[in-house]
Short mmCIF file of C-alpha atoms in Angstrom, two decimals:
data_model
loop_
_atom_site.label_atom_id
_atom_site.label_comp_id
_atom_site.label_asym_id
_atom_site.label_seq_id
_atom_site.Cartn_x
_atom_site.Cartn_y
_atom_site.Cartn_z
CA MET A 23 -33.36 50.77 5.93
CA HIS A 24 -32.77 53.86 3.79
CA ARG A 25 -29.01 53.44 3.93
CA ARG A 26 -29.21 49.75 3.06
CA ALA A 27 -31.32 50.59 0.00
CA LEU A 28 -28.71 53.12 -1.11
CA GLU A 29 -25.72 50.91 -0.34
CA ALA A 30 -27.20 48.23 -2.58
CA LEU A 31 -26.59 50.60 -5.51
CA GLU A 32 -22.79 50.57 -5.08
CA ILE A 33 -22.56 54.37 -5.02
CA ASP A 34 -19.95 55.77 -7.41
CA SER A 35 -17.53 58.42 -6.18
CA ARG A 36 -18.41 60.70 -9.11
CA TRP A 37 -22.19 60.64 -8.70
CA HIS A 38 -24.37 63.72 -8.52
CA ALA A 39 -27.23 63.08 -6.10
CA LEU A 40 -30.36 64.91 -4.99
CA GLU A 41 -32.38 64.48 -1.80
CA LEU A 42 -35.91 65.90 -1.63
CA GLY A 43 -37.20 66.77 1.84
CA ALA A 44 -33.75 66.45 3.40
CA GLY A 45 -34.87 67.54 6.89
CA LEU A 46 -31.78 67.72 9.11
CA GLY A 47 -29.55 66.67 6.22
CA THR A 48 -28.16 63.54 7.87
CA MET A 49 -28.77 61.35 4.82
CA SER A 50 -27.45 63.97 2.40
CA ALA A 51 -24.29 64.35 4.48
CA TRP A 52 -23.85 60.57 4.54
CA LEU A 53 -24.24 60.46 0.76
CA ALA A 54 -21.74 63.30 0.34
CA HIS A 55 -19.14 61.36 2.33
CA ARG A 56 -19.84 58.26 0.23
CA THR A 57 -19.44 60.05 -3.10
CA GLY A 58 -16.32 61.92 -2.02
CA PRO A 59 -14.83 65.15 -3.44
CA ALA A 60 -15.47 64.12 -7.06
CA GLY A 61 -19.21 63.79 -6.43
CA HIS A 62 -21.88 66.23 -5.31
CA VAL A 63 -25.07 66.08 -3.24
CA LEU A 64 -27.85 68.66 -3.42
CA ALA A 65 -29.96 68.67 -0.23
CA THR A 66 -33.33 70.37 -0.64
CA ASP A 67 -36.34 71.13 1.51
CA LEU A 68 -39.31 73.47 1.51
CA ASN A 69 -37.87 74.98 4.70
CA THR A 70 -34.08 74.88 4.95
CA ARG A 71 -33.95 76.20 8.53
CA PHE A 72 -32.64 72.92 9.94
CA LEU A 73 -30.38 72.21 6.97
CA SER A 74 -28.74 75.61 7.36
CA GLN A 75 -28.00 75.09 11.05
CA VAL A 76 -25.77 72.02 10.70
CA SER A 77 -22.31 71.67 9.21
CA HIS A 78 -22.01 69.59 6.07
CA PRO A 79 -19.27 68.35 3.72
CA ASP A 80 -17.87 70.70 1.08
CA ASN A 81 -19.42 68.62 -1.72
CA MET A 82 -22.95 69.09 -0.31
CA THR A 83 -25.04 72.17 -1.06
CA VAL A 84 -28.39 73.26 0.36
CA GLU A 85 -31.26 74.80 -1.58
CA ARG A 86 -34.89 75.60 -0.88
CA LEU A 87 -37.11 73.63 -3.22
CA ASP A 88 -40.82 72.95 -3.44
CA ALA A 89 -40.97 69.32 -4.57
CA VAL A 90 -44.41 69.79 -6.14
CA HIS A 91 -44.17 73.15 -7.87
CA ASP A 92 -40.50 73.84 -8.57
CA PRO A 93 -38.91 72.31 -11.70
CA LEU A 94 -35.99 69.89 -11.66
CA PRO A 95 -33.31 69.89 -14.36
CA GLU A 96 -33.66 67.18 -16.99
CA SER A 97 -31.22 64.25 -16.93
CA ALA A 98 -29.09 65.83 -14.20
CA PHE A 99 -28.71 63.28 -11.39
CA ASP A 100 -27.26 59.81 -11.00
CA LEU A 101 -29.32 59.33 -7.83
CA ILE A 102 -32.43 60.92 -6.38
CA THR A 103 -33.75 59.87 -3.00
CA VAL A 104 -36.84 60.74 -0.95
CA ARG A 105 -37.85 59.55 2.51
CA ALA A 106 -41.09 60.12 4.45
CA LEU A 107 -42.17 63.03 2.22
CA LEU A 108 -44.47 61.77 -0.53
CA HIS A 109 -47.23 60.53 1.79
CA HIS A 110 -47.80 64.18 2.78
CA LEU A 111 -48.29 65.27 -0.86
CA PRO A 112 -51.55 64.65 -2.75
CA GLU A 113 -49.50 65.30 -5.92
CA TRP A 114 -46.93 62.62 -5.07
CA ARG A 115 -47.31 60.77 -8.38
CA GLN A 116 -46.40 64.00 -10.19
CA VAL A 117 -43.26 64.27 -8.04
CA VAL A 118 -42.24 60.68 -8.87
CA LYS A 119 -42.63 61.42 -12.59
CA LYS A 120 -40.62 64.64 -12.24
CA CYS A 121 -37.84 62.75 -10.50
CA GLY A 122 -37.81 60.17 -13.28
CA HIS A 123 -37.17 62.89 -15.84
CA ALA A 124 -34.44 64.44 -13.68
CA LEU A 125 -32.43 61.20 -13.61
CA LYS A 126 -29.58 60.65 -16.03
CA PRO A 127 -29.98 57.56 -18.23
CA GLY A 128 -29.07 54.68 -15.93
CA GLY A 129 -29.79 56.80 -12.83
CA THR A 130 -31.81 55.52 -9.87
CA LEU A 131 -34.66 56.86 -7.74
CA VAL A 132 -34.83 55.46 -4.18
CA VAL A 133 -37.99 56.20 -2.18
CA VAL A 134 -38.82 55.17 1.40
CA GLU A 135 -42.39 55.73 2.58
CA PRO A 136 -44.78 54.30 5.21
CA ASP A 137 -47.46 51.72 4.62
CA ALA A 138 -49.83 51.28 7.55
CA THR A 139 -51.50 48.18 6.13
CA SER A 140 -49.15 46.40 8.55
CA GLY A 141 -51.19 47.76 11.48
CA MET A 142 -53.37 44.64 11.38
CA LEU A 143 -50.37 42.68 12.72
CA ASN A 144 -50.66 44.38 16.10
CA VAL A 145 -51.42 42.03 18.97
CA VAL A 146 -52.11 45.01 21.26
CA PRO A 147 -55.77 45.97 20.53
CA PRO A 148 -55.42 49.70 21.34
CA HIS A 149 -52.58 49.99 18.83
CA GLN A 150 -54.48 48.21 16.08
CA ARG A 151 -57.50 50.45 16.60
CA PHE A 152 -55.34 53.55 16.95
CA TRP A 153 -53.45 53.06 13.67
CA SER A 154 -56.74 52.46 11.83
CA ALA A 155 -58.12 55.72 13.25
CA TRP A 156 -54.81 57.48 12.49
CA CYS A 157 -55.04 56.47 8.83
CA ARG A 158 -58.65 57.66 8.57
CA TRP A 159 -57.61 61.01 10.02
CA GLY A 160 -54.68 61.19 7.60
CA ARG A 161 -56.92 60.66 4.58
CA ARG A 162 -59.09 63.59 5.68
CA GLU A 163 -55.91 65.71 5.98
CA GLY A 164 -54.56 64.66 2.58
CA ILE A 165 -51.92 62.36 4.11
CA ASP A 166 -51.70 58.80 2.81
CA PHE A 167 -50.11 56.57 5.46
CA ARG A 168 -50.78 53.57 3.20
CA LEU A 169 -48.88 54.95 0.23
CA GLY A 170 -45.92 52.56 0.31
CA HIS A 171 -47.37 49.67 -1.69
CA LYS A 172 -48.42 52.10 -4.46
CA LEU A 173 -44.84 53.18 -5.16
CA PRO A 174 -43.74 50.37 -7.52
CA GLY A 175 -46.70 51.00 -9.83
CA ALA A 176 -46.09 54.75 -9.80
CA MET A 177 -42.43 54.29 -10.66
CA HIS A 178 -43.33 51.94 -13.50
CA ALA A 179 -45.87 54.49 -14.80
CA ALA A 180 -43.09 57.12 -14.70
CA GLY A 181 -41.01 54.99 -17.08
CA LEU A 182 -38.64 53.54 -14.49
CA ASP A 183 -37.62 49.91 -14.17
CA VAL A 184 -38.44 48.83 -10.61
CA ALA A 185 -35.27 47.14 -9.42
CA ASP A 186 -36.06 46.34 -5.79
CA THR A 187 -38.92 46.62 -3.30
CA VAL A 188 -38.52 45.82 0.39
CA MET A 189 -40.96 46.21 3.29
CA GLU A 190 -39.96 46.24 6.95
CA VAL A 191 -42.36 46.21 9.90
CA PRO A 192 -40.57 47.06 13.16
CA PHE A 193 -41.87 45.15 16.19
CA TYR A 194 -41.01 46.68 19.55
CA HIS A 195 -41.83 46.68 23.26
CA GLY A 196 -43.35 49.55 25.16
CA GLY A 197 -40.75 51.89 26.59
CA SER A 198 -38.35 51.27 23.68
CA ALA A 199 -36.90 53.89 21.35
CA TRP A 200 -39.48 52.95 18.69
CA ALA A 201 -42.33 53.34 21.20
CA GLU A 202 -41.02 56.73 22.31
CA PHE A 203 -40.62 57.86 18.69
CA TYR A 204 -44.23 57.09 17.80
CA SER A 205 -45.59 58.54 21.05
CA GLN A 206 -43.72 61.77 20.34
CA THR A 207 -45.06 61.76 16.77
CA VAL A 208 -48.64 61.49 18.03
CA ASP A 209 -48.03 64.22 20.62
CA ALA A 210 -46.56 66.50 17.94
CA ALA A 211 -49.69 66.00 15.82
CA GLY A 212 -51.89 66.91 18.80
CA PRO A 213 -52.95 70.44 17.77
CA ARG A 214 -53.75 69.29 14.24
CA LEU A 215 -55.31 66.04 15.43
CA GLY A 216 -57.81 67.70 17.76
CA ASP A 217 -60.62 65.30 18.61
CA ALA A 218 -60.44 63.45 15.29
CA ILE A 219 -59.35 60.37 17.24
CA ASP A 220 -61.12 59.44 20.47
CA PRO A 221 -58.98 60.89 23.30
CA GLY A 222 -59.54 57.65 25.25
CA LEU A 223 -58.01 55.67 22.37
CA VAL A 224 -55.05 58.06 22.24
CA ALA A 225 -54.55 57.60 25.99
CA ALA A 226 -54.69 53.80 25.60
CA PHE A 227 -52.12 54.04 22.81
CA HIS A 228 -49.73 55.99 25.04
CA GLU A 229 -50.34 53.62 27.95
CA ALA A 230 -49.42 50.58 25.85
CA SER A 231 -46.40 52.46 24.45
CA ALA A 232 -45.07 52.85 28.00
CA ASP A 233 -45.68 49.21 29.03
CA PRO A 234 -42.48 47.10 28.73
CA ASP A 235 -44.60 43.94 28.58
CA ALA A 236 -46.56 45.13 25.54
CA LEU A 237 -45.28 43.95 22.13
CA MET A 238 -46.57 45.94 19.18
CA CYS A 239 -45.63 46.97 15.66
CA SER A 240 -45.48 50.32 13.96
CA LEU A 241 -46.37 51.40 10.46
CA GLY A 242 -44.56 49.33 7.88
CA TRP A 243 -41.90 51.06 5.78
CA ILE A 244 -41.34 50.30 2.11
CA ALA A 245 -38.16 51.08 0.16
CA VAL A 246 -38.44 51.05 -3.63
CA SER A 247 -35.66 51.55 -6.19
CA GLY A 248 -36.48 52.49 -9.78
CA ARG A 249 -33.91 52.84 -12.55
CA ARG A 250 -34.11 54.94 -15.68
CA ALA A 251 -33.17 52.90 -18.74
CA PRO A 252 -29.55 53.53 -19.84
CA GLY A 253 -30.68 54.44 -23.35
CA ALA A 254 -33.47 56.81 -22.28
CA CYS A 255 -33.49 60.28 -23.76
CA LYS A 256 -34.99 63.51 -22.46
CA GLY A 257 -38.62 63.31 -21.42
CA GLY A 258 -38.25 59.68 -20.37
CA ALA A 259 -38.93 58.22 -23.83
CA PRO A 260 -36.72 55.31 -24.98
#
C-alpha cells in the first residue's frame, strides 16, 4: 500500500526524500533505488540501531532524529513519507505541520497510518471485541489506533493540498501471514498490556487467529498524500 501511494507520484530521479521512523530502512532503500544516483534519501529514526545494521544504497544516509522535538530544514525535500509512526505520538499534528514546512514548493507528504474503525466489520466476535478493547487501551497509553481518518484534515490545516486518500482493510483467514503478524504484535505488547484487556479475550483472539476456518479483518490502513502548493514560500504561506 505504501509503495503504491509513492509510485502514484511518479518519483523523479533527482528528488531529495526523507523518511521519518524508517525502522529497518526497507522503504528508504527502495526509494533510494527509485531516485537513483542523482537523488538522495535521508532515513531517520529515534533509534537507528536497526538502520545501522543493514546495507543501503550509496545515495541513502541514516540519521537519528526525534520527529517531535528535532527541527527539520525549511523547504528541503521533494518527498517526505511516514508510516505507522504518528499514531504513537500525541503531538502528531505538530509533526505533520513541521513536515509541511520542510517540503519544497510542489513537494509531497505521504503518510500511512492505521484506522481501527474498520474493526466493526469483523464477523468473528472475539476479534471485534478485542480490537475495541485494544483501542481503549491505546487511548490510555497515548496511542491513537483510529488516527487514519483524521489525517486529511490535519494535512489541510498544515497548508497542504490533499491529493489522494485511500483506505484498505485486509481480510484474512486464521493461520495466514496477516493473522500471524497481528498475533505477534499482541504478544509483543504483552508486558505493556498487562491485564488492561481481559486475558480470556486475548486467548480467544489468538485462538481465532490460528483457526483456518475463521475469516476476520485487521485494522484498516489509510494512505494520504498532501502536496505543498508550487508557489508556497517559507513558513507555508502562499
